PDB file of C-alpha atoms in Angstrom:
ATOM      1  CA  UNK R 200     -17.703 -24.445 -11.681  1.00 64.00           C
ATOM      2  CA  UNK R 201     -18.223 -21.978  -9.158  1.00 72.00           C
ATOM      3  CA  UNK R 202     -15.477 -20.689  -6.268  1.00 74.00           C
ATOM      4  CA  UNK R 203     -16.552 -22.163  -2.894  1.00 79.00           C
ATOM      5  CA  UNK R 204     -17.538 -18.682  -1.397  1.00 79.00           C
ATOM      6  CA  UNK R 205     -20.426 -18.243  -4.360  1.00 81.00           C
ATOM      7  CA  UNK R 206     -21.974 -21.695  -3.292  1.00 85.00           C
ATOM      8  CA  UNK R 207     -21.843 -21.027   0.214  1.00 85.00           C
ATOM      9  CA  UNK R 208     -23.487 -18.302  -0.005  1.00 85.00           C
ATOM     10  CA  UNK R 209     -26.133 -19.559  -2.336  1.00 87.00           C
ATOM     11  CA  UNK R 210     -26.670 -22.497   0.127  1.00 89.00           C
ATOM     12  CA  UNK R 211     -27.306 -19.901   2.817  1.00 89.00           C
ATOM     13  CA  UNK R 212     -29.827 -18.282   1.013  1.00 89.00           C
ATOM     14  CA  UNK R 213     -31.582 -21.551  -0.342  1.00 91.00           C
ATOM     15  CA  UNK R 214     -31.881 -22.802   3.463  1.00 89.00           C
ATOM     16  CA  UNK R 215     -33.522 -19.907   4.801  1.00 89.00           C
ATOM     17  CA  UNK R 216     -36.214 -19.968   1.838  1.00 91.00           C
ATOM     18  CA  UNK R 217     -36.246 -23.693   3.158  1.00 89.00           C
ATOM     19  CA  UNK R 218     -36.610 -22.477   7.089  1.00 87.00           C
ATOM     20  CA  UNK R 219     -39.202 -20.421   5.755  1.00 89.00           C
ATOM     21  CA  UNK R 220     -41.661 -22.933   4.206  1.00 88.00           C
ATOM     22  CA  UNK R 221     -41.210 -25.080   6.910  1.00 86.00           C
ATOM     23  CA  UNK R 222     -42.548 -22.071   9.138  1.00 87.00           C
ATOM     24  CA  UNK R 223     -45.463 -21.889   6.475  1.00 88.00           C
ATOM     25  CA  UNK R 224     -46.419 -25.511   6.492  1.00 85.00           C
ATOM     26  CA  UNK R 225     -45.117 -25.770   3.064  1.00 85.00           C
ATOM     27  CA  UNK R 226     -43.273 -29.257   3.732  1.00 82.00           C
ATOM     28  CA  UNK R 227     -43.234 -32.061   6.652  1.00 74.00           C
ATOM     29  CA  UNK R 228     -39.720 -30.953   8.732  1.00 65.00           C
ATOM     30  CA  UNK R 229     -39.833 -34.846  10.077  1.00 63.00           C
ATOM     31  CA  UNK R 230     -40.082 -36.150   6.957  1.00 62.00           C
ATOM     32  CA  UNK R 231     -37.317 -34.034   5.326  1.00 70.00           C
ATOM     33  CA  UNK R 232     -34.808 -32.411   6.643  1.00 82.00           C
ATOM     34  CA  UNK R 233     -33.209 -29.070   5.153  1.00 86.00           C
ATOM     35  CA  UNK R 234     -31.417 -30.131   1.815  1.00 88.00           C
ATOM     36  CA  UNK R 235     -29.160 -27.339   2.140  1.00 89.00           C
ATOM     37  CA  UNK R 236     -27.008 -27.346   5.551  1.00 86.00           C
ATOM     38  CA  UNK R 237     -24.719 -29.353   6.757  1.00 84.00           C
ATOM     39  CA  UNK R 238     -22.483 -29.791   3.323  1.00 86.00           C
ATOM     40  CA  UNK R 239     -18.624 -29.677   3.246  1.00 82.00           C
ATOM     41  CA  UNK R 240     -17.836 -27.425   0.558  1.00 82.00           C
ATOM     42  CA  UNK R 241     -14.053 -27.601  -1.004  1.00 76.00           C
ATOM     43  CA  UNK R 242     -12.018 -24.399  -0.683  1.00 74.00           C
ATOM     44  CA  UNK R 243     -11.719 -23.240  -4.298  1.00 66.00           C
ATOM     45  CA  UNK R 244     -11.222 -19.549  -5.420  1.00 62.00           C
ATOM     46  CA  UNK R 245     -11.732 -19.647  -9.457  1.00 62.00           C
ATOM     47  CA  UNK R 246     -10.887 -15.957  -9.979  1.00 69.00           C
ATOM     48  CA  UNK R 247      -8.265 -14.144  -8.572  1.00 78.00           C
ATOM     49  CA  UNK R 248      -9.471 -10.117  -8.946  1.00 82.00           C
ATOM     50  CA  UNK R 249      -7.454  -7.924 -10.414  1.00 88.00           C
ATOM     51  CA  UNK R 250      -7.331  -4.040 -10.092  1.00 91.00           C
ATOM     52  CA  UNK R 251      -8.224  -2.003 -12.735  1.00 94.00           C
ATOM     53  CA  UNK R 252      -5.074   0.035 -14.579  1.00 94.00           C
ATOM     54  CA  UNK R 253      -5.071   3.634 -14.982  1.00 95.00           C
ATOM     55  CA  UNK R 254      -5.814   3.292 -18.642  1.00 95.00           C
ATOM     56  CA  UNK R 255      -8.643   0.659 -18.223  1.00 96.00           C
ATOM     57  CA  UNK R 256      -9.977   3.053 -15.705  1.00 96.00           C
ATOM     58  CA  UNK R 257      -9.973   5.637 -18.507  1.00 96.00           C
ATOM     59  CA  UNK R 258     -11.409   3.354 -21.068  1.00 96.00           C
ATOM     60  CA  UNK R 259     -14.336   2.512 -18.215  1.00 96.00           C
ATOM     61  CA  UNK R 260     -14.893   6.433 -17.918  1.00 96.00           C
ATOM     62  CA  UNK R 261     -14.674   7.279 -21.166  1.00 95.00           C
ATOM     63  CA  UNK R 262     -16.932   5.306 -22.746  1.00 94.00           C
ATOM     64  CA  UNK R 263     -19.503   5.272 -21.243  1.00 88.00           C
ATOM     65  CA  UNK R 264     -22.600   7.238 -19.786  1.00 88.00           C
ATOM     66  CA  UNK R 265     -24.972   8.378 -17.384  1.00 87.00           C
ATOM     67  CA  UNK R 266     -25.387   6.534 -13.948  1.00 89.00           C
ATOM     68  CA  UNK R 267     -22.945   4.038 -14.664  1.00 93.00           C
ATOM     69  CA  UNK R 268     -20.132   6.401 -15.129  1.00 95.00           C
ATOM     70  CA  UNK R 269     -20.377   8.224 -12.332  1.00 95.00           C
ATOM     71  CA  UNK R 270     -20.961   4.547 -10.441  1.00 95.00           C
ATOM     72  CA  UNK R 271     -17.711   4.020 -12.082  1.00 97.00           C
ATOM     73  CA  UNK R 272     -15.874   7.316 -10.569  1.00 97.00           C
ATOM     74  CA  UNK R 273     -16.916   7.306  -7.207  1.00 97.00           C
ATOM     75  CA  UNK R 274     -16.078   3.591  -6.998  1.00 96.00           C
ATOM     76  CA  UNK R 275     -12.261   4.492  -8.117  1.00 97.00           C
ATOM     77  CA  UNK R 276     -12.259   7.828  -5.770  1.00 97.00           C
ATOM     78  CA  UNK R 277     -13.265   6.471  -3.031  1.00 96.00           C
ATOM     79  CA  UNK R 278     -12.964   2.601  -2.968  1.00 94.00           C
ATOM     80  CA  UNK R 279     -16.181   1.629  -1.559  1.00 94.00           C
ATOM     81  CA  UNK R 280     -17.866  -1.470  -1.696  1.00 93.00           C
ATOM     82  CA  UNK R 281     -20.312  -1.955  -4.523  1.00 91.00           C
ATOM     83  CA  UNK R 282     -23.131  -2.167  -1.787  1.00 91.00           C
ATOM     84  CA  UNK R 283     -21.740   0.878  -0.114  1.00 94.00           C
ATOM     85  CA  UNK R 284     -21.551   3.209  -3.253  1.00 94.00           C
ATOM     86  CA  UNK R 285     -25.430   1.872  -3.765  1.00 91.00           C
ATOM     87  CA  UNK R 286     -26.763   2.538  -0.225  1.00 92.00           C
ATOM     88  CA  UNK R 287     -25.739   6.344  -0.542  1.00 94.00           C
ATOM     89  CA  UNK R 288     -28.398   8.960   0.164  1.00 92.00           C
ATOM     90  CA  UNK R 289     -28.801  12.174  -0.232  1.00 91.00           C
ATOM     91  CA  UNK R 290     -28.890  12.308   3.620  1.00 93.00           C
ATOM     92  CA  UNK R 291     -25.610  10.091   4.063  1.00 95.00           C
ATOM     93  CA  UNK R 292     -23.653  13.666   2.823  1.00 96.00           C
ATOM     94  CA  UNK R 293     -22.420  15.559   5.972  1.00 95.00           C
ATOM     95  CA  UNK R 294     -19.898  17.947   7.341  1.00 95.00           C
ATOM     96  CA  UNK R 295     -17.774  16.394  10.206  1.00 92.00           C
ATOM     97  CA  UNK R 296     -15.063  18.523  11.517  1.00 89.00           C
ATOM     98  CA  UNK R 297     -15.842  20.877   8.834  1.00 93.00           C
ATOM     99  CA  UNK R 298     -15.039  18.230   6.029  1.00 94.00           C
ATOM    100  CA  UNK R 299     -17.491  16.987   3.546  1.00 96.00           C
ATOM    101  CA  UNK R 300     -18.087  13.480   4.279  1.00 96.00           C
ATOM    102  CA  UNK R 301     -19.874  10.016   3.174  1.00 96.00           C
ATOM    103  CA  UNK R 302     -21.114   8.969   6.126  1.00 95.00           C
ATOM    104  CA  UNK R 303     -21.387   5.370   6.080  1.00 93.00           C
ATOM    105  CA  UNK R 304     -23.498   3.474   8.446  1.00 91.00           C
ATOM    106  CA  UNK R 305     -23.798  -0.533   9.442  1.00 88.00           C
ATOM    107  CA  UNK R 306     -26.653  -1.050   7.581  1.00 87.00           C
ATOM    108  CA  UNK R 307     -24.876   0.221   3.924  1.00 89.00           C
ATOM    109  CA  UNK R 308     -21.718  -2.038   4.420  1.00 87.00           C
ATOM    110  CA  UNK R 309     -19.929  -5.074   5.004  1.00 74.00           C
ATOM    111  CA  UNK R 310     -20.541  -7.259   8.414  1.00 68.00           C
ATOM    112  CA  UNK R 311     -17.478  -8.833  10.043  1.00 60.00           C
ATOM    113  CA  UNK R 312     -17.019 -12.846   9.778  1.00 55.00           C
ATOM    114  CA  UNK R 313     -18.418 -13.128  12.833  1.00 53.00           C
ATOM    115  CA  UNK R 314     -21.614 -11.230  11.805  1.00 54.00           C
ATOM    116  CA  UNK R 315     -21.404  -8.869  15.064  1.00 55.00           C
ATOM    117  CA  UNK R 316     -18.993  -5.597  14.281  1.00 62.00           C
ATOM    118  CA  UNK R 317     -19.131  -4.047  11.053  1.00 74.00           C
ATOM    119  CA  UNK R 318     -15.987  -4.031   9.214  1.00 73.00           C
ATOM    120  CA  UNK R 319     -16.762  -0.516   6.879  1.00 85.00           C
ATOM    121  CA  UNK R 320     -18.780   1.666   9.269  1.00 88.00           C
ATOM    122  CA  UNK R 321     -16.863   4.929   8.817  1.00 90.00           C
ATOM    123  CA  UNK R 322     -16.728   8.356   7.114  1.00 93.00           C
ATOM    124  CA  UNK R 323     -15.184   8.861   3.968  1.00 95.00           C
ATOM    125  CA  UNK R 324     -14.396  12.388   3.035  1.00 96.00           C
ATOM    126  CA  UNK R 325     -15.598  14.065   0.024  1.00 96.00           C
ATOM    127  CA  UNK R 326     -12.222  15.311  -2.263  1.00 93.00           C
ATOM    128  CA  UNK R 327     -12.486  17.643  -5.137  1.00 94.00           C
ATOM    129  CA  UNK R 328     -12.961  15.553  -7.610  1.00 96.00           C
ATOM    130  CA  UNK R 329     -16.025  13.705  -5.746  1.00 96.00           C
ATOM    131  CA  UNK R 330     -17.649  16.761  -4.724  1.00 95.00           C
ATOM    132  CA  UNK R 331     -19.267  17.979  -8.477  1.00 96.00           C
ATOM    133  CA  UNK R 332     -20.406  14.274  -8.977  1.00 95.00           C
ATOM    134  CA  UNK R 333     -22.179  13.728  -5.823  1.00 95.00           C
ATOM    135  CA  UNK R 334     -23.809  17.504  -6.030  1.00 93.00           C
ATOM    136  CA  UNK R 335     -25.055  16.480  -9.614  1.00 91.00           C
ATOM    137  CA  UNK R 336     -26.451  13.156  -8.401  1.00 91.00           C
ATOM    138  CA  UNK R 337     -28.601  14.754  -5.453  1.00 90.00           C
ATOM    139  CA  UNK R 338     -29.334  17.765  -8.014  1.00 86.00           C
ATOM    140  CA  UNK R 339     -30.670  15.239 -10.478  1.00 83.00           C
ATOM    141  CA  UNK R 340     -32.444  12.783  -8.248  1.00 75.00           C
ATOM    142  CA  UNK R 341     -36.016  14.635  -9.475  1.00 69.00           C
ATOM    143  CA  UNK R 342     -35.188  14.446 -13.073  1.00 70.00           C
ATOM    144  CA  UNK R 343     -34.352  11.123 -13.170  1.00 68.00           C
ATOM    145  CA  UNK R 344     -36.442   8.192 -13.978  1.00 65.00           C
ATOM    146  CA  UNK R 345     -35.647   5.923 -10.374  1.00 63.00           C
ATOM    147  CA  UNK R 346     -37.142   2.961 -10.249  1.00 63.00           C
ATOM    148  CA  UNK R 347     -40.265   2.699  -8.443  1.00 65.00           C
ATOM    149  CA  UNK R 348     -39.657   0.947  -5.361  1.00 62.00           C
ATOM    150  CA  UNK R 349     -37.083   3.674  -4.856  1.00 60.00           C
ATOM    151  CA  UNK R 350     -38.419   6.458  -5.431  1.00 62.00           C
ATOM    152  CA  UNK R 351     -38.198   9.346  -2.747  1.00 65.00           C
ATOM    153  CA  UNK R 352     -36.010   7.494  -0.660  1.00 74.00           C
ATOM    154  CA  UNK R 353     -33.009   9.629  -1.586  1.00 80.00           C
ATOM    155  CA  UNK R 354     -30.608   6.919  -3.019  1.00 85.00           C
ATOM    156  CA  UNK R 355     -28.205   8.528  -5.352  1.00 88.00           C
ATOM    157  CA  UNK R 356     -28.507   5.559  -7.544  1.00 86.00           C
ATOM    158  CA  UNK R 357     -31.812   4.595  -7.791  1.00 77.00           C
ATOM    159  CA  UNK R 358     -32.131   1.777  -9.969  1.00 73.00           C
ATOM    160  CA  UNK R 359     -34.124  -0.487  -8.169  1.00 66.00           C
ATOM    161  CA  UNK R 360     -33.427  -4.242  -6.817  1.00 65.00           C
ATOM    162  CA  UNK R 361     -33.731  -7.489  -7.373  1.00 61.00           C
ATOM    163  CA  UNK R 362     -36.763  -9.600  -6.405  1.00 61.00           C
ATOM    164  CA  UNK R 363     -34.468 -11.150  -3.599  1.00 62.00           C
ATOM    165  CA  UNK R 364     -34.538  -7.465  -2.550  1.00 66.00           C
ATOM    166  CA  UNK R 365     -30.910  -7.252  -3.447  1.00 74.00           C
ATOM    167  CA  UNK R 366     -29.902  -3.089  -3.804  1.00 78.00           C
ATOM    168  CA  UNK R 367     -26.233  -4.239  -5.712  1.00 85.00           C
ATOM    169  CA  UNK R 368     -28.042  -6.416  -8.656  1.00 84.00           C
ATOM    170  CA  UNK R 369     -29.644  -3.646 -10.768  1.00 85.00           C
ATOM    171  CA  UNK R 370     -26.428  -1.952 -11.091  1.00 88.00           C
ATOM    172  CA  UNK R 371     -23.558  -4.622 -11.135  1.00 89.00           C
ATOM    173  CA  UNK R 372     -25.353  -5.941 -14.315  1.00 89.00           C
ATOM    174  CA  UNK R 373     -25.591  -2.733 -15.384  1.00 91.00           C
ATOM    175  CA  UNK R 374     -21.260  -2.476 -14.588  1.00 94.00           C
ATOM    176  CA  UNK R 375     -21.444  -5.836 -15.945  1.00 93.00           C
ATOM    177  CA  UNK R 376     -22.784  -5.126 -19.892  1.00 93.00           C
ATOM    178  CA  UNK R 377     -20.497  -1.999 -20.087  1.00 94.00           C
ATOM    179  CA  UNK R 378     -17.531  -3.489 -18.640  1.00 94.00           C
ATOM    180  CA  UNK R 379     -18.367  -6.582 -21.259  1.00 93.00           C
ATOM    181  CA  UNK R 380     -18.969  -4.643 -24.258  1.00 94.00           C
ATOM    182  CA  UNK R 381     -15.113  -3.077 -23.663  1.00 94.00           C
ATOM    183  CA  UNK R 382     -13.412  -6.229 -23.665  1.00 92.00           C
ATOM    184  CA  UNK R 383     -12.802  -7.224 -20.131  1.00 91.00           C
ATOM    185  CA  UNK R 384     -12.157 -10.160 -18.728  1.00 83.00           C
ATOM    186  CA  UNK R 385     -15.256 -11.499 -16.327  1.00 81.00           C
ATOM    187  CA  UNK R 386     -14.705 -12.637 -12.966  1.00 81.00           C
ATOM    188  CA  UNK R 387     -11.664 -10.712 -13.314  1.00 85.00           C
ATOM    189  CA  UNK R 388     -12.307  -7.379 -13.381  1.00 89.00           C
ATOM    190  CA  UNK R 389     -15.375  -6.698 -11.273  1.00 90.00           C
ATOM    191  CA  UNK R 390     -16.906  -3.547  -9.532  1.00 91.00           C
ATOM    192  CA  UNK R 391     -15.330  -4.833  -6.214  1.00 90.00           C
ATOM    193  CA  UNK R 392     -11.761  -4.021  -7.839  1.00 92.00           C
ATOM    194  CA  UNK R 393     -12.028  -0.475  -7.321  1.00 95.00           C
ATOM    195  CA  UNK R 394     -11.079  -0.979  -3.904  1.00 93.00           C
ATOM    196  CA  UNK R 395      -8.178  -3.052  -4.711  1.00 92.00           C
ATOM    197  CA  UNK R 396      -7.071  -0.109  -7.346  1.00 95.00           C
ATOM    198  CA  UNK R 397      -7.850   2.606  -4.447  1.00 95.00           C
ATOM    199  CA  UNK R 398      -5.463   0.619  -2.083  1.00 94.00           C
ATOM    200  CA  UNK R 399      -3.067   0.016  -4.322  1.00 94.00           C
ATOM    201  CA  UNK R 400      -2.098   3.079  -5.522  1.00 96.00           C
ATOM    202  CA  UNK R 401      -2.651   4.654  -1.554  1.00 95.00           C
ATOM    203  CA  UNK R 402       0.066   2.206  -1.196  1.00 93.00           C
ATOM    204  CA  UNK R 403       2.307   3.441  -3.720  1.00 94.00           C
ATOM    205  CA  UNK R 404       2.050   6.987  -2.160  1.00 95.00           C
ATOM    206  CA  UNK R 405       3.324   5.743   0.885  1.00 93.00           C
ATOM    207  CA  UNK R 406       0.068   5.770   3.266  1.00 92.00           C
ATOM    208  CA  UNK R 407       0.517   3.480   5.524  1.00 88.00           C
ATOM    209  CA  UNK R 408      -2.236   0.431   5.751  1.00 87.00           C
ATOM    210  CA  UNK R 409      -3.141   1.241   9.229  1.00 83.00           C
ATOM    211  CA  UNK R 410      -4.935   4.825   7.324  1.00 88.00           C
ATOM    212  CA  UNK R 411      -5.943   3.016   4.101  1.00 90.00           C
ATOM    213  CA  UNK R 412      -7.860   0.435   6.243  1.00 88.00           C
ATOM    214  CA  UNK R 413      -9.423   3.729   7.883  1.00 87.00           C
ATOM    215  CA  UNK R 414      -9.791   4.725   4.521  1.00 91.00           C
ATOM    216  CA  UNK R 415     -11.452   1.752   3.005  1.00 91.00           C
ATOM    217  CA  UNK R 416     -13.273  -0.065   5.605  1.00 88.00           C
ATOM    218  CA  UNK R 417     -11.249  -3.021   6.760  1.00 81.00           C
ATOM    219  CA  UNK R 418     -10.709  -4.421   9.741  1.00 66.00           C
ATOM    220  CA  UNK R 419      -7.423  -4.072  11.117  1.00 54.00           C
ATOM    221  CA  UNK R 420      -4.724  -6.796  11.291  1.00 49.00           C
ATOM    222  CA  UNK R 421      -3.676  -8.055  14.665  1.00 43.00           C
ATOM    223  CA  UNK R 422      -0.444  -6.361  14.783  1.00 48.00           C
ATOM    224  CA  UNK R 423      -2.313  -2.709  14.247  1.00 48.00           C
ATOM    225  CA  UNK R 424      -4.210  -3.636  16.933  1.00 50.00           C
ATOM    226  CA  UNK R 425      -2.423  -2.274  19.874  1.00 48.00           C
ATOM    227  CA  UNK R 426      -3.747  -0.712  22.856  1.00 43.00           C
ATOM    228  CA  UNK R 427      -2.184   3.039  21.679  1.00 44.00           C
ATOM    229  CA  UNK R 428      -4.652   2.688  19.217  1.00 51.00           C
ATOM    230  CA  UNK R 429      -7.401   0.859  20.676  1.00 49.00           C
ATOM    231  CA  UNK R 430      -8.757   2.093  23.379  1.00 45.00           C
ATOM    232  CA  UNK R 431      -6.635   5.577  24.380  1.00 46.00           C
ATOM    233  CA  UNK R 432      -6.187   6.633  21.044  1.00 46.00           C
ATOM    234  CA  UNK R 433      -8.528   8.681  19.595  1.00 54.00           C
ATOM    235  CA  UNK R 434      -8.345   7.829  15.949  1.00 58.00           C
ATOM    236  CA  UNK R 435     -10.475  11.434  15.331  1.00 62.00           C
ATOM    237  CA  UNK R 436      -7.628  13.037  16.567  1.00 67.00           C
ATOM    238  CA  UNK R 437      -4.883  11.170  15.145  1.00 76.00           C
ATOM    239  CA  UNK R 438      -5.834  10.543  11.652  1.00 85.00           C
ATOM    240  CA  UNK R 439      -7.928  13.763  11.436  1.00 89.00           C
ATOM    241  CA  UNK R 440     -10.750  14.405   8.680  1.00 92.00           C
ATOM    242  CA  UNK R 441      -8.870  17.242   7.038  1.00 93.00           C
ATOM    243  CA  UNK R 442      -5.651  14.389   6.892  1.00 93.00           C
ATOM    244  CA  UNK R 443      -7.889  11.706   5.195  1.00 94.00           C
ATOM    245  CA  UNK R 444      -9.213  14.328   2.824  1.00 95.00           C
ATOM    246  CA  UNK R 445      -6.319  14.805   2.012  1.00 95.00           C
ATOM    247  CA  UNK R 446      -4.876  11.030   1.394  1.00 95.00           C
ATOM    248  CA  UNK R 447      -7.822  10.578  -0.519  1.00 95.00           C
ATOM    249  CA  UNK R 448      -6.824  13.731  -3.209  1.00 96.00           C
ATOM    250  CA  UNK R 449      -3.741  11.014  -3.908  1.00 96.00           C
ATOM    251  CA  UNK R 450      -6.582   9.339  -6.004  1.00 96.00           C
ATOM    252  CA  UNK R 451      -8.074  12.510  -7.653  1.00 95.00           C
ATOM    253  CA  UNK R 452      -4.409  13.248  -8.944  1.00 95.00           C
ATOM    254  CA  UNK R 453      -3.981   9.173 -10.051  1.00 95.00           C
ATOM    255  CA  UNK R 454      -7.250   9.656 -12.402  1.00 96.00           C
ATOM    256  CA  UNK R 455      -6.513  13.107 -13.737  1.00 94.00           C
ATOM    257  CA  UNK R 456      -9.289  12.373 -16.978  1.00 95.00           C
ATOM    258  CA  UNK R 457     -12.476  12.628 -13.921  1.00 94.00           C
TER     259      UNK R 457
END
């Protein structure tokens, strides 16, 4: 019953942990080969994601509290991946071109298909609505309770991860009980559809998707690929910080209620 991608990857993972006790000892690799590779796997999506309305981003705002709401805001401001908005430090806030920015690096986002180039390496900037949430965060960070295998490493959201050493787990089940306990749909509506509500309504303000994928960390099409851009354009110049800043206030002005 799951969609093709969430078995693949669970394959991956179970034939490493396979690689691995064969590198221990732990079982005969003549006498068995590894259970998990090699399998066709049927292209299936079971849940088509859906972005989040205004007024269920309200409702998700609203009624809630603590780390999980401001999870919550930063994910609609900004559109970041779940993993990105959970690799944030205190150190990843910087001033580029005298903008504010989220500076984030390969190691907090998403890698390319073909595992090489990393599709969200990029600097988002900080609008006005961001700004008083990410100053409380690193204000708060001694107050707070973090979990212990976090603590002084400067993550904004410290809550810990799992024992596969997964950063996203702790908090997507804490996203998941809130989002639950308000009626929404699972599968549906997931933490990853803030980026999908950030997009969309950049889209309805008429930025073009060359600057939203600048914006939101995707690789460009093909057809945006041209050699203007790519190699004597300099994208620093052309889309500038204080421009993206800007684009990005479209969002503080689409949830008025943060």
């Amino acid at each position: 019953g799951l969609a093709s991608s969430t078995i693949g990857k669970r394959l991956g993972m179970l034939g490493k942990y396979w690689q691995y006790l064969e590198t221990i000892g732990a079982v005969e690799t003549k006498a068995q080969s590894n259970p998990f590779t090699g399998h066709k796997i049927t292209k299936k999506i079971k849940h088509k994601r859906e972005m989040f309305s205004v007024e269920e981003a309200k409702q998700l705002t609203e009624e809630g509290s603590g780390l999980i709401v401001d999870f919550i805001k930063l994910g609609l401001l900004t559109g970041c991946r779940m993993k990105e908005l959970c690799s944030i430090k205190a150190s990843d806030l910087q001033t580029i071109d005298n903008v504010r920015v989220i500076r984030i690096s390969e190691e907090m986002t998403k890698k390319r298909g073909d595992g090489n180039i990393s599709s969200g390496v990029r600097n988002v900037p900080i609008n006005s609505k961001m700004e008083p949430i990410l100053d409380q965060l690193v204000a708060h960070q001694k107050e707070r309770k973090c979990h212990p295998t976090q603590r002084n490493k400067g993550y904004l959201f410290d809550t810990g991860y799992t024992q596969y050493e997964d950063l996203t787990g702790p908090m997507s089940k804490r996203f998941t009980r809130h989002k639950t306990a308000l009626g929404f749909k699972a599968n549906v509506k997931v933490a990853h559809c803030f980026r999908h509500t950030a997009n969309n309504l950049l889209g309805r303000s008429n930025v073009d998707p060359v600057k939203r994928a600048a914006l939101l960390g995707w690789v460009e099409g093909a057809d945006q690929n041209l050699m203007a851009n790519q190699q004597y354009g300099d994208q620093s110049f052309i889309y500038s910080m204080s421009k993206r800043k800007q684009d990005l206030e479209i969002l503080c002005d689409s949830f008025w209620f943060i």
